[in-house]
Tab-separated table of C-alpha atoms and ligand atoms in Angstrom:
chain	number	residue	atom	x	y	z
V	1	MET	CA	0.104	-0.084	0.073
V	2	LYS	CA	1.005	3.477	-1.091
V	3	LYS	CA	0.299	6.758	-0.091
V	4	THR	CA	0.536	10.155	-2.099
V	5	LYS	CA	-1.390	13.487	-2.687
V	6	VAL	CA	-2.397	12.930	-6.415
V	7	ALA	CA	-2.734	9.672	-7.812
V	8	ILE	CA	-2.463	10.300	-11.560
V	9	ILE	CA	-3.502	7.861	-14.069
V	10	GLY	CA	-1.884	7.819	-17.322
V	11	GLY	CA	1.727	8.473	-18.389
V	12	GLY	CA	1.083	10.141	-21.588
V	13	PRO	CA	2.152	13.780	-21.829
V	14	ALA	CA	-0.668	15.010	-19.521
V	15	GLY	CA	0.255	12.791	-16.981
V	16	LEU	CA	3.720	12.980	-16.974
V	17	LEU	CA	3.935	16.880	-17.165
V	18	LEU	CA	1.416	17.077	-14.434
V	19	SER	CA	3.552	14.817	-12.214
V	20	HIS	CA	6.642	17.183	-13.045
V	21	ILE	CA	5.143	20.225	-12.292
V	22	LEU	CA	3.776	19.017	-8.907
V	23	ALA	CA	7.196	17.770	-7.939
V	24	LEU	CA	8.473	21.293	-8.492
V	25	HIS	CA	5.671	22.847	-6.244
V	26	GLY	CA	6.870	19.895	-3.739
V	27	ILE	CA	3.517	18.091	-4.179
V	28	SER	CA	3.864	14.413	-4.117
V	29	SER	CA	2.202	12.205	-7.180
V	30	ILE	CA	2.437	8.456	-8.118
V	31	VAL	CA	1.800	7.848	-11.924
V	32	LEU	CA	0.096	4.613	-13.098
V	33	GLU	CA	0.636	3.686	-16.763
V	34	ARG	CA	-1.012	0.733	-18.216
V	35	GLN	CA	1.341	0.253	-21.215
V	36	SER	CA	5.310	-0.341	-20.954
V	37	ARG	CA	7.524	3.016	-21.314
V	38	GLU	CA	8.965	1.850	-24.424
V	39	TYR	CA	5.448	1.353	-25.883
V	40	VAL	CA	4.254	4.910	-24.842
V	41	LEU	CA	7.795	6.226	-26.262
V	42	GLN	CA	7.131	4.816	-29.722
V	43	ARG	CA	3.763	6.252	-30.392
V	44	ILE	CA	3.940	8.654	-32.847
V	45	ARG	CA	1.407	11.612	-32.473
V	46	ALA	CA	1.194	15.337	-33.847
V	47	GLY	CA	4.082	17.793	-33.257
V	48	VAL	CA	3.308	21.573	-33.568
V	49	LEU	CA	3.504	23.403	-30.366
V	50	GLU	CA	1.622	26.849	-29.713
V	51	HIS	CA	3.904	29.627	-28.352
V	52	GLY	CA	2.244	29.272	-24.675
V	53	THR	CA	2.928	25.318	-24.808
V	54	VAL	CA	6.841	26.088	-25.503
V	55	GLN	CA	6.624	29.022	-22.843
V	56	LEU	CA	5.481	26.730	-20.185
V	57	LEU	CA	7.843	23.987	-21.204
V	58	ARG	CA	10.608	26.275	-20.584
V	59	ASP	CA	9.354	27.678	-17.432
V	60	VAL	CA	9.333	24.087	-15.733
V	61	GLY	CA	12.575	23.178	-17.106
V	62	LEU	CA	11.825	21.495	-20.096
V	63	GLY	CA	12.969	23.965	-22.616
V	64	GLU	CA	16.741	22.834	-23.370
V	65	ARG	CA	16.332	20.211	-26.221
V	66	LEU	CA	13.335	21.726	-27.514
V	67	ASP	CA	14.977	25.091	-28.159
V	68	ARG	CA	18.014	23.179	-29.496
V	69	GLU	CA	15.796	21.056	-31.996
V	70	GLY	CA	12.590	22.561	-32.381
V	71	LEU	CA	11.940	24.257	-35.583
V	72	GLU	CA	10.307	27.860	-35.317
V	73	HIS	CA	7.728	28.783	-38.084
V	74	ASN	CA	6.061	32.235	-38.412
V	75	GLY	CA	3.009	30.235	-39.067
V	76	THR	CA	1.213	27.615	-41.706
V	77	LEU	CA	0.923	27.956	-45.365
V	78	VAL	CA	-2.791	26.935	-46.747
V	79	THR	CA	-3.080	26.146	-50.605
V	80	TRP	CA	-6.144	25.641	-52.596
V	81	HIS	CA	-5.991	23.663	-55.860
V	82	GLY	CA	-6.420	26.285	-58.489
V	83	GLU	CA	-7.051	29.283	-56.257
V	84	GLY	CA	-3.772	30.269	-54.771
V	85	SER	CA	-2.768	30.206	-51.133
V	86	PHE	CA	-2.437	32.335	-47.910
V	87	VAL	CA	-0.362	32.183	-45.019
V	88	ILE	CA	-1.970	31.992	-41.348
V	89	ASP	CA	0.984	34.032	-39.979
V	90	THR	CA	0.613	33.481	-36.414
V	91	MET	CA	4.002	35.970	-35.876
V	92	LYS	CA	2.501	38.513	-37.884
V	93	TYR	CA	-0.789	38.645	-36.343
V	94	ALA	CA	-0.546	37.276	-32.864
V	95	GLY	CA	3.294	38.031	-32.099
V	96	ARG	CA	3.872	34.347	-31.723
V	97	PRO	CA	5.565	31.828	-33.565
V	98	MET	CA	4.548	27.814	-33.529
V	99	VAL	CA	7.293	25.317	-32.915
V	100	ALA	CA	7.552	21.937	-34.914
V	101	TYR	CA	8.548	19.267	-31.871
V	102	GLY	CA	7.340	15.933	-31.886
V	103	GLN	CA	5.108	14.776	-29.016
V	104	THR	CA	7.448	11.883	-28.885
V	105	ALA	CA	10.429	13.995	-28.087
V	106	ILE	CA	8.468	15.881	-25.274
V	107	THR	CA	7.592	12.319	-23.917
V	108	GLU	CA	11.423	11.496	-23.883
V	109	ASP	CA	12.389	14.645	-22.224
V	110	LEU	CA	9.602	14.119	-19.432
V	111	TYR	CA	10.716	10.602	-18.686
V	112	ALA	CA	14.304	11.951	-18.745
V	113	ALA	CA	13.300	14.502	-16.189
V	114	HIS	CA	11.377	12.195	-13.930
V	115	ASP	CA	14.299	9.799	-13.819
V	116	ARG	CA	16.391	12.497	-12.856
V	117	ALA	CA	14.139	13.406	-10.005
V	118	GLY	CA	13.355	10.040	-9.252
V	119	THR	CA	9.409	10.229	-9.079
V	120	GLU	CA	7.383	7.202	-9.058
V	121	ILE	CA	5.951	6.175	-12.292
V	122	LEU	CA	4.458	2.781	-12.363
V	123	ASP	CA	4.241	1.345	-15.859
V	124	ARG	CA	2.510	-1.721	-16.944
V	125	ALA	CA	0.169	-1.109	-14.003
V	126	THR	CA	-3.633	-2.925	-15.017
V	127	ASP	CA	-6.591	-3.396	-13.547
V	128	VAL	CA	-6.507	0.297	-12.325
V	129	VAL	CA	-9.937	0.941	-10.480
V	130	LEU	CA	-10.650	4.372	-8.918
V	131	HIS	CA	-12.528	4.157	-5.260
V	132	ASP	CA	-14.600	6.533	-3.206
V	133	ILE	CA	-13.997	9.757	-5.759
V	134	THR	CA	-16.645	11.436	-3.849
V	135	GLY	CA	-16.027	10.287	-0.520
V	136	VAL	CA	-13.433	11.659	1.916
V	137	GLN	CA	-10.836	9.222	1.390
V	138	SER	CA	-10.388	8.134	-2.280
V	139	TYR	CA	-7.846	5.385	-3.261
V	140	VAL	CA	-6.714	3.563	-6.317
V	141	THR	CA	-6.377	-0.138	-6.711
V	142	TYR	CA	-4.124	-1.922	-9.495
V	143	THR	CA	-2.205	-4.836	-10.306
V	144	ARG	CA	1.488	-4.845	-11.062
V	145	ASN	CA	4.026	-7.732	-11.910
V	146	GLY	CA	1.194	-9.966	-10.753
V	147	GLU	CA	0.605	-8.471	-7.465
V	148	ALA	CA	-2.040	-6.278	-6.232
V	149	GLY	CA	-1.324	-2.778	-5.088
V	150	ARG	CA	-3.279	0.001	-3.540
V	151	ILE	CA	-2.556	4.053	-3.494
V	152	ASP	CA	-4.352	6.170	-1.073
V	153	CYS	CA	-4.561	9.827	-2.029
V	154	ASP	CA	-6.179	13.182	-1.571
V	155	PHE	CA	-6.897	13.539	-5.292
V	156	ILE	CA	-6.932	11.668	-8.584
V	157	ALA	CA	-6.039	13.232	-11.927
V	158	ALA	CA	-7.460	11.171	-14.915
V	159	CYS	CA	-4.738	11.654	-17.482
V	160	ASP	CA	-5.721	8.515	-19.357
V	161	GLY	CA	-6.635	9.487	-22.746
V	162	PHE	CA	-9.987	9.183	-24.713
V	163	HIS	CA	-10.287	5.320	-23.616
V	164	GLY	CA	-9.391	5.680	-20.171
V	165	ILE	CA	-11.482	4.728	-17.014
V	166	GLY	CA	-11.389	8.154	-15.452
V	167	ARG	CA	-14.215	9.696	-17.530
V	168	GLN	CA	-16.201	6.282	-17.289
V	169	SER	CA	-15.929	6.672	-13.386
V	170	ILE	CA	-18.442	9.677	-13.638
V	171	PRO	CA	-22.267	8.773	-13.499
V	172	ALA	CA	-24.016	9.181	-16.558
V	173	SER	CA	-26.352	11.558	-14.713
V	174	VAL	CA	-23.419	14.106	-14.193
V	175	LEU	CA	-21.628	13.472	-17.347
V	176	ARG	CA	-22.408	15.474	-20.310
V	177	THR	CA	-20.860	14.654	-23.634
V	178	TYR	CA	-20.831	16.519	-27.424
V	179	GLU	CA	-19.294	14.678	-30.009
V	180	GLN	CA	-18.891	14.738	-33.804
V	181	VAL	CA	-17.148	12.048	-36.026
V	182	TYR	CA	-15.836	13.043	-39.539
V	183	PRO	CA	-16.564	10.762	-42.231
V	184	PHE	CA	-12.859	10.264	-43.180
V	185	GLY	CA	-9.561	9.805	-41.850
V	186	TRP	CA	-5.848	10.668	-42.161
V	187	LEU	CA	-3.459	8.397	-43.846
V	188	GLY	CA	-0.130	9.527	-42.400
V	189	ILE	CA	3.857	8.523	-42.898
V	190	MET	CA	7.036	9.471	-41.467
V	191	SER	CA	10.091	9.339	-43.702
V	192	GLU	CA	13.777	10.180	-42.869
V	193	THR	CA	13.966	12.878	-45.542
V	194	PRO	CA	14.468	16.810	-45.571
V	195	PRO	CA	10.976	18.462	-44.629
V	196	MET	CA	9.351	20.789	-46.975
V	197	GLU	CA	10.187	24.582	-46.147
V	198	ASP	CA	6.767	25.376	-44.603
V	199	LEU	CA	4.186	23.831	-42.957
V	200	ILE	CA	1.375	23.271	-45.581
V	201	TYR	CA	-2.136	22.753	-45.327
V	202	ALA	CA	-3.414	21.764	-48.701
V	203	ARG	CA	-6.940	21.749	-49.905
V	204	HIS	CA	-7.690	19.714	-53.250
V	205	GLU	CA	-10.866	18.250	-54.653
V	206	ARG	CA	-9.258	14.816	-54.274
V	207	GLY	CA	-9.048	15.871	-50.622
V	208	PHE	CA	-6.763	17.434	-47.913
V	209	ALA	CA	-3.234	17.182	-47.689
V	210	LEU	CA	-0.606	18.214	-44.903
V	211	ALA	CA	3.025	18.739	-44.681
V	212	SER	CA	4.812	18.350	-41.331
V	213	GLN	CA	8.073	18.135	-40.042
V	214	ARG	CA	10.146	16.794	-36.825
V	215	ASN	CA	13.705	17.501	-37.560
V	216	PRO	CA	15.819	18.567	-40.700
V	217	ASN	CA	15.852	14.935	-41.608
V	218	LEU	CA	12.591	13.713	-40.451
V	219	SER	CA	9.358	14.554	-41.950
V	220	ARG	CA	5.694	13.722	-41.454
V	221	TYR	CA	2.838	13.699	-44.313
V	222	TYR	CA	-0.868	13.007	-44.219
V	223	ILE	CA	-3.637	12.810	-46.771
V	224	GLN	CA	-7.154	12.627	-46.319
V	225	CYS	CA	-8.673	9.195	-47.044
V	226	PRO	CA	-12.013	7.048	-46.484
V	227	MET	CA	-12.295	5.393	-43.201
V	228	ASP	CA	-12.205	1.866	-44.632
V	229	THR	CA	-8.881	2.605	-46.436
V	230	ASP	CA	-6.564	-0.481	-46.151
V	231	LEU	CA	-3.020	0.289	-45.542
V	232	ASN	CA	-2.034	-2.505	-47.726
V	233	ASP	CA	-3.300	-0.666	-50.790
V	234	TRP	CA	-0.766	2.473	-50.190
V	235	PRO	CA	2.922	1.411	-50.912
V	236	ASP	CA	4.910	4.467	-50.651
V	237	GLU	CA	4.588	5.039	-54.088
V	238	ARG	CA	1.139	5.447	-54.607
V	239	PHE	CA	1.101	7.890	-51.088
V	240	TRP	CA	3.884	10.369	-52.504
V	241	GLU	CA	1.837	10.378	-55.868
V	242	GLU	CA	-1.123	11.115	-54.183
V	243	PHE	CA	0.124	13.685	-51.874
V	244	LYS	CA	2.017	15.444	-54.559
V	245	ARG	CA	-1.129	15.842	-56.538
V	246	ARG	CA	-2.886	17.472	-53.739
V	247	LEU	CA	-0.115	20.150	-53.880
V	248	PRO	CA	0.085	23.236	-56.284
V	249	ALA	CA	2.859	21.907	-58.800
V	250	GLU	CA	5.598	24.291	-57.934
V	251	LEU	CA	5.573	22.918	-54.463
V	252	ALA	CA	5.183	19.437	-55.165
V	253	ARG	CA	8.297	19.525	-57.277
V	254	THR	CA	10.088	20.596	-54.015
V	255	VAL	CA	8.896	17.472	-51.977
V	256	VAL	CA	12.011	14.877	-51.330
V	257	THR	CA	10.246	11.482	-51.121
V	258	GLY	CA	11.914	8.197	-49.443
V	259	PRO	CA	10.816	5.217	-47.946
V	260	SER	CA	8.180	5.574	-45.045
V	261	ILE	CA	9.224	4.454	-41.424
V	262	GLU	CA	5.897	4.372	-40.286
V	263	LYS	CA	2.375	4.436	-41.931
V	264	SER	CA	-1.125	4.372	-40.045
V	265	ILE	CA	-4.577	5.815	-40.374
V	266	ALA	CA	-6.346	8.037	-37.781
V	267	PRO	CA	-9.720	8.575	-37.328
V	268	LEU	CA	-11.045	12.219	-37.195
V	269	ARG	CA	-13.071	13.161	-33.892
V	270	SER	CA	-14.363	16.079	-31.990
V	271	PHE	CA	-15.350	15.474	-28.337
V	272	VAL	CA	-15.765	17.008	-25.080
V	273	ALA	CA	-16.928	15.812	-21.753
V	274	GLU	CA	-18.598	18.041	-19.092
V	275	PRO	CA	-17.799	18.660	-16.437
V	276	MET	CA	-13.965	17.744	-16.038
V	277	ARG	CA	-14.306	16.999	-12.486
V	278	HIS	CA	-16.227	14.681	-10.370
V	279	GLY	CA	-15.489	14.785	-6.482
V	280	ARG	CA	-12.202	14.113	-5.886
V	281	MET	CA	-11.182	13.465	-9.636
V	282	PHE	CA	-10.120	15.698	-12.376
V	283	LEU	CA	-9.909	15.186	-16.109
V	284	ALA	CA	-7.111	16.435	-18.118
V	285	GLY	CA	-5.887	16.089	-21.876
V	286	ASP	CA	-7.485	13.303	-24.302
V	287	ALA	CA	-9.536	11.771	-21.342
V	288	ALA	CA	-11.873	14.862	-21.205
V	289	HIS	CA	-11.587	16.023	-25.095
V	290	ILE	CA	-10.418	15.185	-28.350
V	291	VAL	CA	-9.880	17.685	-31.638
V	292	PRO	CA	-9.642	16.394	-35.015
V	293	PRO	CA	-5.744	16.951	-36.072
V	294	THR	CA	-6.573	20.003	-38.266
V	295	GLY	CA	-5.115	23.005	-36.113
V	296	ALA	CA	-2.865	20.426	-34.131
V	297	LYS	CA	-4.537	21.460	-31.007
V	298	GLY	CA	-4.593	18.055	-28.999
V	299	LEU	CA	-1.191	18.130	-27.374
V	300	ASN	CA	-1.470	21.881	-26.876
V	301	LEU	CA	-4.836	21.401	-24.982
V	302	ALA	CA	-3.447	18.730	-22.812
V	303	VAL	CA	-0.804	21.190	-21.736
V	304	SER	CA	-3.120	24.062	-20.839
V	305	ASP	CA	-5.264	21.654	-18.843
V	306	VAL	CA	-2.332	20.894	-17.044
V	307	TYR	CA	-1.001	24.110	-16.549
V	308	TYR	CA	-4.749	25.048	-14.855
V	309	LEU	CA	-4.806	21.847	-12.666
V	310	SER	CA	-1.182	22.017	-11.404
V	311	ARG	CA	-1.840	25.793	-10.392
V	312	ALA	CA	-5.145	25.040	-8.595
V	313	PHE	CA	-2.918	21.920	-6.782
V	314	ASP	CA	-0.182	24.608	-6.051
V	315	ALA	CA	-2.760	27.160	-4.485
V	316	TYR	CA	-4.422	24.513	-2.668
V	317	TYR	CA	-1.622	22.821	-0.885
V	318	ASN	CA	0.837	25.877	-0.401
V	319	HIS	CA	-1.635	28.636	-0.055
V	320	GLN	CA	-4.530	27.006	1.439
V	321	GLN	CA	-6.936	27.973	-1.361
V	322	ASP	CA	-9.325	25.717	-2.908
V	323	GLU	CA	-10.863	28.275	-5.391
V	324	LEU	CA	-8.767	27.589	-8.375
V	325	LEU	CA	-9.674	23.816	-7.841
V	326	GLU	CA	-13.181	24.453	-7.718
V	327	ARG	CA	-13.275	26.369	-10.684
V	328	TYR	CA	-10.690	23.863	-12.640
V	329	SER	CA	-13.359	22.310	-15.136
V	330	GLU	CA	-15.001	25.683	-15.838
V	331	THR	CA	-11.625	27.443	-16.553
V	332	ALA	CA	-10.260	24.788	-18.509
V	333	LEU	CA	-13.167	23.918	-20.749
V	334	ARG	CA	-13.389	27.554	-21.866
V	335	ARG	CA	-9.982	27.170	-23.576
V	336	VAL	CA	-10.834	23.679	-24.689
V	337	TRP	CA	-14.211	25.097	-26.414
V	338	ALA	CA	-12.014	27.517	-28.337
V	339	SER	CA	-9.768	24.891	-29.378
V	340	GLU	CA	-12.339	22.825	-30.542
V	341	ARG	CA	-13.852	25.503	-32.547
V	342	VAL	CA	-10.993	26.462	-34.448
V	343	SER	CA	-10.251	22.923	-35.134
V	344	TRP	CA	-13.690	22.065	-36.337
V	345	SER	CA	-13.617	24.929	-38.686
V	346	LEU	CA	-10.215	24.244	-40.090
V	347	THR	CA	-11.470	20.665	-40.664
V	348	LYS	CA	-14.735	21.538	-42.257
V	349	LEU	CA	-12.889	24.471	-44.481
V	350	LEU	CA	-10.202	21.979	-45.807
V	351	HIS	CA	-11.565	18.444	-45.904
V	352	VAL	CA	-13.983	17.060	-48.774
V	353	PHE	CA	-16.740	15.631	-47.109
V	354	PRO	CA	-18.207	12.901	-49.309
V	355	GLN	CA	-22.242	13.885	-48.819
V	356	ASP	CA	-21.760	17.268	-49.184
V	357	SER	CA	-23.605	19.131	-51.938
V	358	GLY	CA	-22.364	21.665	-54.422
V	359	PHE	CA	-23.678	24.605	-52.214
V	360	GLU	CA	-21.593	23.699	-49.304
V	361	GLU	CA	-18.581	23.522	-51.665
V	362	LYS	CA	-18.940	26.918	-52.793
V	363	MET	CA	-19.535	27.937	-49.265
V	364	ARG	CA	-16.161	26.721	-48.569
V	365	LEU	CA	-14.323	28.295	-51.478
V	366	ASN	CA	-15.927	31.457	-50.549
V	367	GLU	CA	-14.332	31.307	-47.220
V	368	PHE	CA	-10.889	30.611	-48.547
V	369	GLN	CA	-11.052	33.469	-51.012
V	370	TYR	CA	-12.074	35.945	-48.171
V	371	LEU	CA	-9.461	34.816	-46.021
V	372	GLN	CA	-7.224	35.260	-49.058
V	373	LYS	CA	-8.351	39.147	-49.523
V	374	SER	CA	-9.151	40.098	-45.917
V	375	GLU	CA	-6.270	41.024	-43.612
V	376	ARG	CA	-9.134	41.138	-40.898
V	377	ALA	CA	-10.096	37.602	-41.460
V	378	LEU	CA	-6.606	36.220	-41.512
V	379	ALA	CA	-5.851	37.926	-38.106
V	380	THR	CA	-9.012	36.617	-36.434
V	381	LEU	CA	-7.825	32.896	-37.603
V	382	ALA	CA	-4.239	33.435	-36.764
V	383	GLU	CA	-5.111	34.460	-33.428
V	384	GLN	CA	-7.176	31.266	-32.700
V	385	TYR	CA	-4.513	29.045	-34.395
V	386	ALA	CA	-1.619	30.751	-32.483
V	387	GLY	CA	-3.824	29.386	-29.362
V	388	LEU	CA	-5.337	31.907	-26.744
V	389	PRO	CA	-2.927	32.836	-23.771
V	390	PHE	CA	-3.309	30.397	-20.668
L	1	LIG	N1	-4.739	2.984	-16.555
L	1	LIG	C1	-3.725	3.324	-16.712
L	1	LIG	N2	-3.308	3.850	-17.823
L	1	LIG	C2	-4.181	4.002	-18.920
L	1	LIG	C3	-5.625	3.750	-18.929
L	1	LIG	C4	-5.853	2.833	-17.656
L	1	LIG	N3	-7.051	2.484	-17.274
L	1	LIG	N4	-5.973	3.891	-19.806
L	1	LIG	C5	-5.315	4.781	-20.538
L	1	LIG	N5	-4.162	4.804	-20.131
L	1	LIG	C6	-2.773	5.391	-20.559
L	1	LIG	C7	-2.579	5.270	-21.722
L	1	LIG	O1	-1.775	4.115	-21.976
L	1	LIG	C8	-1.634	6.278	-22.133
L	1	LIG	O2	-0.362	6.391	-22.255
L	1	LIG	O3	-2.932	6.731	-20.340
L	1	LIG	C9	-2.412	7.430	-21.299
L	1	LIG	C10	-3.021	8.540	-22.112
L	1	LIG	O4	-1.884	9.099	-22.813
L	1	LIG	P1	-2.434	10.057	-24.176
L	1	LIG	O5	-3.392	9.331	-24.778
L	1	LIG	O6	-1.218	10.383	-25.024
L	1	LIG	O7	-3.205	11.086	-23.823
L	1	LIG	P2	-2.762	12.746	-22.861
L	1	LIG	O8	-1.754	12.478	-22.167
L	1	LIG	O9	-3.809	13.659	-22.540
L	1	LIG	O10	-2.026	13.398	-24.561
L	1	LIG	C11	-2.671	14.384	-25.121
L	1	LIG	O11	-2.746	15.160	-27.358
L	1	LIG	O12	-1.657	15.281	-29.364
L	1	LIG	C12	-2.564	14.900	-28.795
L	1	LIG	O13	-4.104	12.795	-28.815
L	1	LIG	C13	-2.742	13.338	-28.615
L	1	LIG	O14	-1.774	11.726	-27.033
L	1	LIG	C14	-1.823	13.081	-27.185
L	1	LIG	C15	-2.825	14.084	-26.211
L	2	LIG	C1	2.077	16.560	-37.381
L	2	LIG	O1	3.289	17.366	-37.400
L	2	LIG	O2	1.884	15.471	-37.253
L	2	LIG	C2	0.806	17.524	-37.424
L	2	LIG	C3	0.993	18.751	-37.789
L	2	LIG	C4	-0.256	19.586	-38.070
L	2	LIG	C5	-1.262	19.343	-37.666
L	2	LIG	C6	-1.423	17.905	-37.404
L	2	LIG	C7	-0.529	17.078	-37.061
L	2	LIG	O3	-2.447	19.892	-37.944
């Protein structure tokens, strides 16, 4: 049996970052992760950081490699087949650059910091069950290495992703969920080739395409695909051909192709659970919300949740104030809905929806043309894309 102030379920970026910041404030925590560390570290996820995320990571001592390897961008290029392009220039319109730095690298940095600090991270923990969430003494039980364990705690932070148990522990009479599933996915590849100069969101009548990057010799590319796509039908040559077809010709010529080192299909979903607190349990990150990847807001939202939650625990333990904990759900959700909105609107603008009529297509085109013409429209988009201040 163990005892800690905050039991954290999930050792993804949200759980690891929360534990790291709590330790800086002298607040004990134990992380329970179902998978092995190796498994968590090989998961490939998004990789564009808002300025606020970068600032926070620097503030908590995680900026060293990020500043060395992260690729700073003034914004993202949006192209539309046959119609030209515009740049969502976050530097110009919001005074804030974006940084390409993979979630995998952040997770590595977090594990390294935890190893130095000696935090307790229990990986391969199964059968995790939350007890007495609304009682006076909460506790968590689990199995690890074939043995049953128990952690007594003041609070539980459920950072256990979309399929976690935290959200499921909230009674149906309390939980409200909001969801939209999009009728397509993203087929993504990673390749050890120099990336394109810009981050590019490309709209084409054959579907959306995205060029992203991890480091000077690691690129990430995606194309919109039907949900029932079979990876076996997509050898690298076919991927490159389709990807290039969706870009303007002058940009397509600059793509450096090579063998893929990873290939996968991701569904697109918008999802929010309210409230993000039940009794002594708080939800953070994908456990509470999912955004479609257009806009790259998922990881940034996990970081802002953790910012609000760690600040609230600091106020509670170190300044005897519980107001921020009381208001956590409301505060975090305000920012969540803002990011949900910009992700949803970029997804609707840039993808081909199989059921849409010609009318919707015209509306989309008109919005693109308006963004091309209007500095004000572009400034509004850039401010939201850059991410609201925490
Ligand atoms: N017990 C213990 N751990 C669990 C359980 C459980 N019952 N269920 C899930 N987990 C673990 C998962 O194995 C995973 O490692 O919780 C972790 C959740 O991590 P993520 O899914 O990465 O979610 P989060 O930390 O909120 O990260 C934010 O931003 O870019 C997006 O979706 C992307 O993962 C990213 C997210
Ligand atoms: C990525 O680099 O994986 C990435 C970039 C931008 C997005 C989504 C994913 O909008």
